[in-house]
Coordinates of C-alpha atoms and ligand atoms in Angstrom, one line a residue:
K445 CA 20.4 -25.7 2.6
M446 CA 17.6 -23.3 1.7
D447 CA 15.0 -22.4 4.2
S448 CA 11.5 -21.6 3.1
H449 CA 12.0 -17.9 3.3
T450 CA 13.6 -16.0 0.4
I451 CA 16.9 -14.6 1.6
S452 CA 17.5 -10.9 1.9
I453 CA 20.8 -10.3 0.4
Y454 CA 21.0 -7.0 2.1
D455 CA 20.5 -8.5 5.6
Q456 CA 23.0 -11.2 4.9
L457 CA 25.7 -8.7 3.8
M458 CA 24.9 -6.4 6.7
E459 CA 25.6 -9.4 9.0
L460 CA 28.8 -10.5 7.3
L461 CA 30.2 -7.0 7.3
L462 CA 29.3 -6.2 10.8
K463 CA 31.1 -9.3 11.9
A464 CA 34.1 -8.4 9.8
I465 CA 34.3 -4.9 11.2
N466 CA 33.9 -6.1 14.7
K467 CA 36.7 -8.5 14.2
A468 CA 38.9 -6.0 12.6
Y469 CA 38.2 -3.3 15.1
P470 CA 36.9 -4.8 18.3
D471 CA 37.1 -1.6 20.2
V472 CA 34.7 0.3 18.1
V473 CA 31.2 0.0 19.5
D474 CA 28.3 0.1 17.0
P475 CA 30.4 0.6 13.9
P476 CA 28.8 2.2 10.8
V477 CA 27.8 -0.5 8.4
I478 CA 26.8 1.1 5.1
I479 CA 25.8 -1.1 2.2
T480 CA 24.3 0.2 -1.0
L481 CA 23.4 -1.3 -4.3
S482 CA 25.9 -0.5 -6.9
N483 CA 24.6 1.3 -9.9
N484 CA 27.3 0.0 -12.3
S485 CA 28.1 -3.7 -12.4
K486 CA 31.8 -2.9 -13.1
F487 CA 31.9 -1.8 -9.4
G488 CA 30.3 -4.9 -8.0
D489 CA 26.7 -5.6 -7.3
Y490 CA 26.7 -4.1 -3.8
Q491 CA 29.1 -1.7 -2.3
C492 CA 30.2 -1.2 1.3
N493 CA 31.1 2.3 2.2
S494 CA 32.1 1.9 5.8
A495 CA 35.8 2.4 5.5
M496 CA 35.6 6.2 5.2
P497 CA 33.6 6.9 8.3
L498 CA 35.4 4.2 10.2
S499 CA 38.8 5.9 9.4
K500 CA 37.4 9.2 10.6
L501 CA 36.1 7.6 13.8
L502 CA 39.5 5.9 14.4
A503 CA 41.3 9.2 13.8
S504 CA 39.1 11.0 16.3
K505 CA 40.3 8.4 18.9
G506 CA 43.9 9.1 18.0
T507 CA 44.6 6.2 15.6
K508 CA 45.5 7.3 12.1
V509 CA 44.6 4.7 9.4
S510 CA 43.8 5.5 5.8
P511 CA 40.3 4.5 4.6
R512 CA 42.0 2.2 2.1
D513 CA 43.8 0.4 4.8
V514 CA 40.6 0.2 6.8
A515 CA 38.9 -1.4 3.7
N516 CA 41.7 -3.9 3.4
K517 CA 41.4 -4.9 7.0
I518 CA 37.7 -5.4 6.7
V519 CA 38.1 -7.5 3.6
E520 CA 40.7 -9.6 5.4
N521 CA 38.2 -10.3 8.1
I522 CA 35.1 -11.1 6.0
A523 CA 34.2 -14.7 6.6
E524 CA 33.8 -17.2 3.7
S525 CA 30.3 -16.9 2.4
P526 CA 28.2 -18.6 -0.2
I527 CA 26.9 -15.3 -1.4
I528 CA 30.1 -13.5 -2.3
E529 CA 32.0 -14.3 -5.4
K530 CA 34.8 -11.8 -4.9
L531 CA 35.6 -8.5 -3.2
E532 CA 37.5 -5.5 -4.6
I533 CA 38.7 -2.4 -3.1
A534 CA 38.3 0.7 -5.3
G535 CA 39.1 4.4 -5.0
P536 CA 39.6 5.9 -1.5
G537 CA 38.3 2.7 0.1
F538 CA 35.0 1.4 -1.4
I539 CA 34.5 -2.3 -1.0
N540 CA 32.9 -3.7 -4.2
I541 CA 31.0 -6.9 -3.6
F542 CA 30.3 -9.3 -6.4
L543 CA 27.6 -11.9 -6.0
K544 CA 28.0 -15.5 -6.7
R545 CA 26.0 -16.9 -9.6
E546 CA 25.7 -20.3 -7.8
F547 CA 24.0 -18.6 -4.9
A548 CA 21.5 -16.8 -7.3
L549 CA 20.9 -20.0 -9.0
N550 CA 20.0 -21.8 -5.9
I551 CA 17.5 -19.2 -4.9
L552 CA 15.8 -19.1 -8.3
M553 CA 15.8 -22.9 -8.6
S554 CA 14.1 -23.3 -5.2
L555 CA 11.5 -20.7 -6.2
L556 CA 10.8 -22.6 -9.4
K557 CA 10.5 -25.9 -7.5
A558 CA 8.0 -24.3 -5.0
G559 CA 6.1 -22.7 -7.9
K560 CA 6.0 -19.5 -5.9
V561 CA 8.2 -16.9 -4.2
S562 CA 8.3 -17.1 -0.5
P563 CA 8.5 -13.9 1.5
P564 CA 11.6 -12.9 3.5
S565 CA 11.5 -13.8 7.1
V566 CA 10.1 -11.2 9.6
K567 CA 8.8 -11.2 13.1
K568 CA 5.0 -11.8 12.9
Q569 CA 2.9 -8.9 14.2
R570 CA -0.7 -8.1 14.7
I571 CA -1.4 -5.0 12.6
V572 CA -4.5 -2.8 12.2
V573 CA -4.6 -1.0 8.9
D574 CA -7.2 1.8 9.1
F575 CA -8.0 2.8 5.6
S576 CA -10.6 3.9 3.1
S577 CA -12.9 5.2 5.9
P578 CA -15.4 7.2 3.9
N579 CA -18.3 9.2 5.5
V580 CA -21.9 8.0 5.4
A581 CA -24.2 10.2 3.4
K582 CA -21.4 11.9 1.7
E583 CA -20.0 10.7 -1.5
M584 CA -16.8 8.7 -1.3
H585 CA -14.4 11.0 -3.0
V586 CA -11.0 10.7 -4.7
G587 CA -9.3 11.3 -1.4
H588 CA -11.0 8.2 -0.1
L589 CA -10.0 6.4 -3.2
R590 CA -6.3 7.2 -2.5
S591 CA -6.7 5.9 1.0
T592 CA -8.4 2.8 -0.3
I593 CA -5.8 2.0 -2.9
I594 CA -2.7 2.8 -0.7
G595 CA -4.2 1.0 2.4
D596 CA -5.1 -2.1 0.4
S597 CA -1.6 -2.3 -1.0
I598 CA -0.1 -1.9 2.4
S599 CA -2.3 -4.6 3.8
R600 CA -1.5 -6.9 0.9
L601 CA 2.2 -6.5 1.5
L602 CA 2.0 -7.1 5.3
E603 CA -0.3 -10.1 4.7
Y604 CA 2.2 -11.5 2.2
L605 CA 5.0 -11.0 4.8
G606 CA 3.0 -13.2 7.2
H607 CA 1.6 -10.6 9.5
D608 CA -1.8 -10.9 11.1
V609 CA -3.6 -7.9 9.5
L610 CA -6.9 -6.5 10.5
R611 CA -8.3 -4.2 7.7
L612 CA -10.6 -1.6 9.2
S613 CA -12.6 1.2 7.6
H614 CA -13.2 3.9 10.2
L615 CA -16.4 5.0 8.6
G616 CA -17.9 8.4 9.5
D617 CA -21.2 6.9 10.5
W618 CA -22.1 8.9 13.6
G619 CA -22.4 12.5 14.4
T620 CA -24.7 15.6 14.3
Q621 CA -25.3 15.4 10.5
F622 CA -27.5 12.4 11.2
G623 CA -30.0 14.7 12.9
M624 CA -31.0 16.5 9.7
L625 CA -30.8 13.3 7.6
I626 CA -33.2 11.5 9.9
A627 CA -35.6 14.4 10.2
H628 CA -35.7 14.6 6.4
L629 CA -36.2 10.8 6.1
Q630 CA -39.2 11.0 8.4
D631 CA -40.8 13.7 6.2
K632 CA -39.9 12.2 2.8
F633 CA -40.7 8.6 3.6
P634 CA -43.1 8.5 6.6
N635 CA -43.4 4.8 6.1
Y636 CA -39.8 4.1 6.6
L637 CA -40.4 1.8 9.6
V638 CA -42.4 -0.6 7.4
T639 CA -40.9 -0.4 4.0
S640 CA -37.3 0.5 3.2
P641 CA -37.1 3.9 1.6
P642 CA -35.9 3.9 -2.1
I643 CA -33.1 6.4 -1.7
S644 CA -30.9 6.0 -4.7
D645 CA -28.9 9.0 -4.5
L646 CA -27.8 9.7 -1.0
Q647 CA -25.7 12.7 -2.0
S648 CA -28.8 14.7 -3.2
F649 CA -30.7 13.4 -0.2
Y650 CA -27.9 15.0 2.0
K651 CA -28.1 18.2 0.0
E652 CA -31.8 18.5 0.3
S653 CA -31.7 18.0 4.0
K654 CA -28.8 20.4 4.4
K655 CA -30.8 23.0 2.5
R656 CA -33.9 22.6 4.8
F657 CA -31.6 22.7 7.8
D658 CA -30.1 26.0 6.8
E659 CA -33.4 27.6 5.8
D660 CA -36.1 26.2 8.0
E661 CA -35.9 26.9 11.8
A662 CA -38.5 24.5 12.7
F663 CA -36.7 21.7 10.8
K664 CA -33.5 22.7 12.4
K665 CA -35.0 22.2 15.8
R666 CA -36.4 18.8 14.9
A667 CA -33.0 17.8 13.5
Y668 CA -31.4 18.6 16.9
D669 CA -34.1 16.6 18.6
C670 CA -33.2 13.7 16.4
V671 CA -29.5 14.0 17.4
V672 CA -30.5 13.8 21.1
K673 CA -32.8 10.8 20.4
L674 CA -30.1 9.1 18.4
Q675 CA -27.6 9.5 21.2
S676 CA -30.1 7.9 23.6
H677 CA -30.5 5.1 21.1
E678 CA -34.3 5.5 20.6
P679 CA -35.4 2.5 18.6
D680 CA -37.3 4.3 15.7
I681 CA -34.5 6.8 15.3
M682 CA -31.8 4.0 15.4
K683 CA -33.8 2.3 12.7
A684 CA -33.7 5.4 10.5
W685 CA -30.0 5.7 11.2
H686 CA -29.4 2.1 10.1
L687 CA -31.3 2.6 6.9
I688 CA -29.3 5.6 6.0
C689 CA -26.0 3.9 6.8
D690 CA -27.1 0.8 4.7
V691 CA -27.7 2.9 1.7
S692 CA -24.2 4.3 1.9
R693 CA -22.6 1.0 2.7
K694 CA -24.1 -0.6 -0.4
E695 CA -22.6 2.2 -2.5
F696 CA -19.1 1.7 -0.9
E697 CA -19.5 -2.1 -1.4
K698 CA -19.8 -1.6 -5.1
I699 CA -16.6 0.3 -5.3
Y700 CA -14.8 -2.3 -3.2
E701 CA -16.1 -5.1 -5.3
R702 CA -15.0 -3.6 -8.5
L703 CA -11.5 -2.8 -7.2
D704 CA -11.3 -6.2 -5.4
I705 CA -10.8 -4.5 -1.9
K706 CA -11.4 -6.4 1.4
V707 CA -12.1 -4.2 4.3
I708 CA -14.2 -4.5 7.5
D709 CA -16.6 -1.6 8.4
R710 CA -16.0 -0.5 11.8
G711 CA -17.0 3.1 12.0
E712 CA -17.2 5.8 14.7
S713 CA -20.6 4.4 15.9
F714 CA -18.8 1.2 16.9
Y715 CA -16.9 3.1 19.6
Q716 CA -20.0 4.8 21.1
K717 CA -20.0 2.5 24.1
Y718 CA -16.3 2.9 24.7
M719 CA -16.3 6.6 24.8
E720 CA -17.9 7.1 28.2
Q721 CA -15.3 4.7 29.6
I722 CA -12.3 6.4 28.1
I723 CA -13.6 9.8 29.3
K724 CA -13.9 8.4 32.8
E725 CA -10.4 7.1 32.6
L726 CA -8.9 10.4 31.3
D727 CA -10.8 12.3 33.9
E728 CA -9.5 10.1 36.7
K729 CA -6.0 10.5 35.5
N730 CA -6.5 14.3 35.6
L731 CA -5.7 14.6 31.9
L732 CA -8.7 16.6 31.0
E733 CA -8.9 20.5 31.2
E734 CA -11.8 22.8 31.2
D735 CA -11.7 25.3 28.3
E736 CA -14.7 27.7 27.7
G737 CA -17.2 24.9 28.5
R738 CA -15.5 22.1 26.6
K739 CA -13.2 19.5 28.0
I740 CA -9.8 19.3 26.2
M741 CA -6.7 17.2 26.4
W742 CA -3.2 18.3 25.5
G743 CA -0.5 16.3 23.9
D744 CA 3.1 16.6 25.0
K745 CA 3.7 19.8 23.0
K746 CA 1.3 22.1 24.7
D747 CA 3.0 25.3 23.6
V748 CA 3.0 24.6 19.8
G749 CA 0.0 22.5 19.0
I750 CA -3.7 22.4 19.5
P751 CA -5.5 20.1 22.0
L752 CA -7.9 17.3 21.4
T753 CA -11.6 18.2 22.1
I754 CA -12.9 15.3 24.2
I755 CA -16.3 16.8 25.2
K756 CA -17.9 19.7 23.4
S757 CA -19.6 22.5 25.3
D758 CA -23.0 21.0 24.4
G759 CA -21.9 17.7 26.0
G760 CA -21.4 15.9 22.7
F761 CA -18.4 13.8 21.6
T762 CA -16.2 14.4 18.7
Y763 CA -14.0 12.7 16.1
D764 CA -11.2 13.1 18.6
T765 CA -13.1 11.3 21.3
S766 CA -13.9 8.4 19.0
D767 CA -10.3 8.1 18.0
M768 CA -9.2 7.9 21.6
A769 CA -11.7 5.2 22.3
C770 CA -10.7 3.5 19.1
I771 CA -7.0 3.3 19.8
Q772 CA -7.7 1.9 23.2
H773 CA -9.9 -0.7 21.7
R774 CA -7.3 -1.6 19.1
I775 CA -4.7 -2.0 21.7
N776 CA -6.6 -3.6 24.6
V777 CA -9.1 -5.7 22.8
E778 CA -7.6 -6.2 19.3
K779 CA -4.1 -6.7 20.8
S780 CA -2.4 -4.9 18.0
D781 CA 1.3 -4.3 17.9
W782 CA 1.1 -1.8 15.1
I783 CA -1.7 0.6 14.1
I784 CA -1.4 2.2 10.6
Y785 CA -3.7 5.1 9.6
V786 CA -4.0 5.9 6.0
T787 CA -5.5 9.4 5.5
D788 CA -4.8 12.6 3.7
A789 CA -1.9 14.7 5.0
G790 CA -4.4 17.2 6.3
Q791 CA -4.9 14.9 9.3
S792 CA -1.2 14.6 10.3
M793 CA -1.7 16.9 13.2
H794 CA -4.8 14.9 14.4
F795 CA -2.8 11.7 14.5
Q796 CA 0.2 13.3 16.2
L797 CA -2.1 14.4 18.9
I798 CA -3.8 11.0 19.2
E799 CA -0.4 9.4 19.5
S800 CA 0.9 11.7 22.2
C801 CA -2.4 11.7 24.1
A802 CA -2.6 8.0 24.0
K803 CA 0.9 7.9 25.3
R804 CA 0.1 10.3 28.1
A805 CA -2.9 8.2 29.0
G806 CA -0.8 5.1 29.2
I807 CA -2.8 3.4 26.4
L808 CA 0.0 3.4 23.9
T809 CA 3.3 2.1 25.3
D810 CA 6.7 1.3 23.7
K811 CA 5.4 -2.1 23.0
Q812 CA 3.1 -0.7 20.2
K813 CA 3.8 1.4 17.2
L814 CA 1.5 4.0 15.5
S815 CA 2.1 5.1 12.0
H816 CA 0.2 7.8 10.1
V817 CA 0.5 7.2 6.3
P818 CA -0.3 10.5 4.9
F819 CA -0.9 11.3 1.2
G820 CA -1.3 14.5 -0.9
V821 CA -4.4 15.8 -2.6
V822 CA -5.6 14.7 -6.0
L823 CA -5.6 17.4 -8.6
G824 CA -7.2 17.5 -12.0
E825 CA -5.2 18.1 -15.2
D826 CA -5.7 21.8 -14.7
K827 CA -3.8 21.4 -11.4
K828 CA -6.9 22.5 -9.5
K829 CA -8.7 20.5 -7.0
F830 CA -10.2 17.4 -8.9
K831 CA -13.8 18.3 -9.7
T832 CA -16.3 17.8 -12.5
R833 CA -16.8 20.6 -15.0
S834 CA -19.8 21.8 -13.1
G835 CA -17.7 22.0 -9.9
D836 CA -19.2 19.0 -8.2
T837 CA -17.2 16.3 -6.4
I838 CA -16.4 13.5 -8.9
K839 CA -18.4 10.3 -8.2
L840 CA -16.2 7.3 -8.0
V841 CA -18.5 5.0 -9.8
E842 CA -18.5 7.4 -12.8
L843 CA -14.7 7.7 -12.6
L844 CA -14.4 3.9 -12.7
D845 CA -16.8 3.7 -15.6
E846 CA -14.9 6.3 -17.5
G847 CA -11.7 4.3 -16.9
L848 CA -13.4 1.2 -18.3
N849 CA -14.6 3.1 -21.4
R850 CA -11.2 4.5 -22.1
A851 CA -9.4 1.2 -21.6
L852 CA -11.8 -0.3 -24.1
N853 CA -11.2 2.4 -26.6
K854 CA -7.5 1.9 -26.2
L855 CA -7.8 -1.8 -26.9
K856 CA -9.9 -1.1 -29.9
E857 CA -7.5 1.4 -31.3
K858 CA -5.0 -1.3 -31.4
G859 CA -7.4 -3.7 -33.0
R860 CA -7.4 -6.1 -30.0
D861 CA -11.2 -6.4 -30.1
K862 CA -10.7 -8.4 -33.3
E863 CA -8.1 -10.8 -31.8
L864 CA -9.4 -11.4 -28.3
T865 CA -12.6 -13.3 -27.3
E866 CA -15.3 -11.2 -25.6
E867 CA -14.3 -12.7 -22.3
E868 CA -10.6 -11.8 -22.8
L869 CA -11.5 -8.4 -24.0
N870 CA -13.5 -7.8 -20.8
A871 CA -10.8 -9.1 -18.6
A872 CA -8.2 -6.9 -20.3
K873 CA -10.4 -3.9 -20.1
E874 CA -10.9 -4.3 -16.3
A875 CA -7.3 -5.1 -15.7
I876 CA -6.2 -2.0 -17.6
A877 CA -8.7 0.4 -16.2
Y878 CA -8.5 -0.5 -12.5
G879 CA -4.9 -1.4 -12.8
C880 CA -4.0 1.9 -14.2
I881 CA -5.9 3.9 -11.7
K882 CA -4.2 2.0 -8.8
Y883 CA -0.8 2.0 -10.3
A884 CA -0.9 5.8 -11.1
D885 CA -1.6 6.4 -7.5
L886 CA 0.9 3.9 -6.1
S887 CA 3.8 4.8 -8.4
H888 CA 4.0 8.4 -7.2
N889 CA 5.6 9.4 -3.9
R890 CA 2.4 9.5 -1.8
N891 CA 3.4 12.6 0.0
H892 CA 3.2 14.7 -3.2
E893 CA -0.1 15.9 -4.6
Y894 CA -1.0 13.9 -7.6
I895 CA -2.5 14.8 -10.9
F896 CA -5.2 12.5 -12.1
S897 CA -4.8 12.0 -15.8
F898 CA -6.4 9.1 -17.8
D899 CA -4.2 10.0 -20.8
K900 CA -1.0 9.6 -18.8
M901 CA -2.1 6.5 -16.9
L902 CA -3.3 4.7 -20.0
D903 CA -0.1 5.4 -21.9
D904 CA 1.5 2.1 -23.0
K905 CA 5.1 3.5 -22.8
G906 CA 7.1 4.4 -19.7
N907 CA 6.4 3.4 -16.1
T908 CA 2.6 2.7 -16.4
A909 CA 0.4 -0.3 -15.5
V910 CA -0.4 -0.8 -19.2
Y911 CA 3.3 -1.2 -20.1
L912 CA 3.9 -3.6 -17.2
L913 CA 0.8 -5.6 -18.1
Y914 CA 1.9 -5.9 -21.7
T915 CA 5.4 -7.0 -20.5
L916 CA 3.8 -9.7 -18.4
T917 CA 1.6 -11.0 -21.3
R918 CA 4.8 -11.0 -23.4
I919 CA 6.5 -13.2 -20.8
R920 CA 3.6 -15.5 -20.6
S921 CA 3.4 -15.8 -24.4
I922 CA 6.9 -17.2 -24.6
A923 CA 6.1 -20.6 -23.2
R924 CA 3.1 -20.6 -25.6
I925 CA 5.3 -19.8 -28.6
A926 CA 7.6 -22.6 -27.5
N927 CA 4.6 -24.9 -27.3
L928 CA 5.4 -25.8 -23.7
T929 CA 2.8 -26.9 -21.2
P930 CA 3.1 -25.9 -17.6
E931 CA 3.7 -29.6 -16.9
Q932 CA 6.7 -29.7 -19.3
I933 CA 8.1 -26.6 -17.5
K934 CA 7.6 -28.2 -14.2
A935 CA 9.4 -31.3 -15.3
A936 CA 12.2 -29.3 -16.7
V937 CA 12.8 -27.8 -13.3
E938 CA 14.0 -31.2 -12.1
T939 CA 16.4 -31.7 -15.0
T940 CA 17.5 -28.3 -16.2
S941 CA 19.2 -25.4 -14.5
I942 CA 18.5 -21.8 -15.1
S943 CA 21.0 -20.3 -17.5
L944 CA 22.9 -17.4 -16.1
E945 CA 26.0 -17.2 -18.4
H946 CA 25.0 -14.4 -20.6
E947 CA 25.5 -10.9 -19.2
K948 CA 21.8 -10.0 -19.7
E949 CA 20.7 -13.2 -18.0
W950 CA 22.8 -12.4 -15.0
K951 CA 21.6 -8.9 -14.9
L952 CA 17.9 -10.0 -15.0
A953 CA 18.6 -12.5 -12.2
K954 CA 20.2 -9.9 -10.0
V955 CA 17.1 -7.7 -10.3
L956 CA 15.0 -10.7 -9.3
L957 CA 17.1 -11.3 -6.2
K958 CA 16.3 -7.8 -4.9
F959 CA 12.7 -8.7 -4.4
P960 CA 12.9 -9.5 -0.6
D961 CA 14.9 -6.3 0.0
V962 CA 12.4 -4.1 -1.8
L963 CA 9.6 -5.5 0.4
L964 CA 11.5 -5.2 3.6
K965 CA 12.2 -1.5 2.9
I966 CA 8.6 -0.8 2.2
M967 CA 7.6 -2.5 5.4
K968 CA 9.9 0.0 7.2
D969 CA 8.7 3.2 5.6
L970 CA 5.4 2.3 4.0
Y971 CA 6.3 4.0 0.7
L972 CA 5.0 1.9 -2.2
H973 CA 6.4 3.7 -5.2
P974 CA 9.7 1.8 -4.9
L975 CA 7.7 -1.4 -5.6
C976 CA 6.4 0.2 -8.8
E977 CA 10.0 1.2 -9.7
Y978 CA 11.0 -2.3 -9.1
C979 CA 8.3 -3.6 -11.4
Y980 CA 9.6 -1.2 -14.1
E981 CA 13.1 -2.4 -13.5
I982 CA 12.0 -6.0 -13.9
S983 CA 10.3 -5.1 -17.2
C984 CA 13.3 -3.3 -18.5
A985 CA 15.8 -6.0 -17.5
F986 CA 13.5 -8.6 -19.1
S987 CA 13.3 -6.7 -22.3
E988 CA 17.0 -6.3 -22.5
F989 CA 17.5 -10.0 -21.9
Y990 CA 14.8 -11.0 -24.4
D991 CA 16.2 -8.7 -27.1
N992 CA 19.6 -10.2 -26.6
C993 CA 19.1 -13.9 -25.8
Y994 CA 17.4 -16.4 -28.0
C995 CA 14.9 -18.5 -26.1
V996 CA 12.9 -20.2 -28.9
E997 CA 14.3 -20.6 -32.4
K998 CA 11.8 -21.3 -35.2
N999 CA 12.4 -22.2 -38.8
K1000 CA 10.9 -20.4 -41.8
N1001 CA 7.8 -22.5 -41.5
G1002 CA 7.3 -21.4 -38.0
E1003 CA 8.2 -24.7 -36.5
T1004 CA 10.2 -24.8 -33.3
I1005 CA 13.7 -26.1 -33.9
K1006 CA 15.4 -25.2 -30.6
V1007 CA 14.2 -24.3 -27.2
N1008 CA 16.7 -22.9 -24.6
M1009 CA 15.2 -24.5 -21.6
G1010 CA 17.5 -22.8 -19.1
R1011 CA 16.3 -19.4 -20.4
I1012 CA 12.7 -20.6 -20.3
L1013 CA 13.2 -21.3 -16.6
L1014 CA 14.7 -17.8 -16.1
I1015 CA 11.6 -16.4 -17.7
E1016 CA 9.4 -18.5 -15.6
A1017 CA 11.1 -17.3 -12.4
T1018 CA 10.7 -13.7 -13.7
A1019 CA 6.9 -14.2 -14.1
I1020 CA 6.6 -15.6 -10.7
I1021 CA 8.2 -12.7 -9.0
F1022 CA 6.6 -10.2 -11.3
E1023 CA 3.1 -11.6 -10.6
Q1024 CA 3.8 -11.5 -6.9
C1025 CA 4.5 -7.8 -7.2
F1026 CA 1.3 -7.2 -9.1
D1027 CA -0.6 -9.0 -6.4
I1028 CA 0.9 -6.8 -3.7
L1029 CA -0.1 -3.7 -5.7
G1030 CA -3.6 -5.1 -6.0
I1031 CA -3.4 -5.3 -9.8
K1032 CA -5.1 -8.1 -11.6
T1033 CA -3.1 -9.7 -14.5
V1034 CA -4.3 -11.2 -17.7
N1035 CA -2.8 -13.8 -20.1
R1036 CA -3.7 -11.8 -23.2
M1037 CA -4.5 -8.3 -23.9
Ligands
LIG1406 N1 -13.7 9.4 8.0 C1 -12.5 10.2 8.0 C2 -12.4 11.1 6.9 O1 -13.1 11.0 6.0 C3 -11.2 9.3 8.1 C4 -11.0 8.4 9.3 C5 -9.6 7.9 9.4 N2 -9.5 7.0 10.6 C6 -9.5 7.4 11.8 N3 -9.3 6.4 12.8 N4 -9.7 8.6 12.3 O2 -11.6 12.0 6.9

């Protein structure tokens, strides 16, 4: 009987083999269970490579058994299972595992009946994903774009797996830079308390005020006064602060809307009221040290690292202070089991410190987990820091606009503008532009720096979003070609069985069965590029299948003479899993492009 979760083959095999090994060698505690996907179907679909290390382990305890004999003994002890067709021992002692088609069939048929693919079963957790987190009054830059894309996809994955996810953007919306911004606002828009100032370009506003701050002593002094007033929450100054934050927020919102990103703003300012409290606690626990007028806190590696600055010599709080208050809030108030921070790799040290200080302070215990998800810098095609020709930071809105233009040109080059309706063309343009920007980011190992190249990401060959989106439209067009309505396909699920006889059908099916295992692995290490590789694998396996297996036969007049319904169902199952992958990657799909 199938439960509502999609079965992880890997987990099932691990369990079966552990049991077999325990039975064969009851004296070995914690035996090594090593299972890998086989890369050649001649040697099975999965492989167990436990015999070699086990034989060594036994030898070290004085029992000499060859790995092949160990393998034999394991195989003898494997219980009857609906998953396994047969087992073979190869070479020095590899156990080759062949999956049963019947089992695959059951999984795929129940997915078709449900009309969706259910996630594998996991223990539900409360998870905070801290991502995007741009800074107010500074342009949201490509680094924040990476954090936004990666963080959104991680959140989507965890939500799909059934976790309770809180998506938070830790905005840089508090700090001394607000002094000069507010002082400048007062001069430029003296009426700001009555009518909202029409600031359209906050970045130039920031530059103007910075210039005055650097050149004009009197202005500088006023800026400092404003900081003090802001910290004591003086109403007029708070109003100015709100205005400035709102302008920024609206800019960020536009980006989120275009990229279909959901995230709650909860910036540094939110933790103002919690900072005094945490400082008091740290002080009471004697965790703070004086250092040239500042108060610092060390992590557990005092000799190698740097400390957190909890109170500056002028009495002000820092980014460190807010992160300590923040982690406490997320654990005590938000009750999270797992906190994930998505920022550039430059902040790795900061989060290591936050983790070890939070542990020292007893905030973070073994009940919770903290993960920093770092990523490399974005480079331009010249392999230098990604900038405009004039050396300014690239504005995200302009980057997205350029993506749209290029996607449209690409479609026009192929003459698609003549085939698609205006609505379809627009949808295709957006799916391609935003999809390719996201996919280019997610498909690279996030630890590496990444070269932003529209030409590469818009290529329709290779592992790109465009290629995958085309494959999906091809998949979807098949039912259209066969003149089948969704209702007819649904009805067929009750009467027909997926066909898995042909070698290429079976190969595609096995790729589909890996879906839960791909996701479970990502949940462990939070690397998303294997999901992209998996999408590419689906595409390739599908193409091989489609090139080799007739699904719809037409006569010379273009009339359908034969439809292989079993294959149509396999295609349908492929589409369901493929689309679920796109959804986790945050990529919108289209029916035609
Ligand atoms: N605003 C920061 C930046 O732009 C990122 C904040 C990340 N989150 C955190 N809790 N510190 O670098």
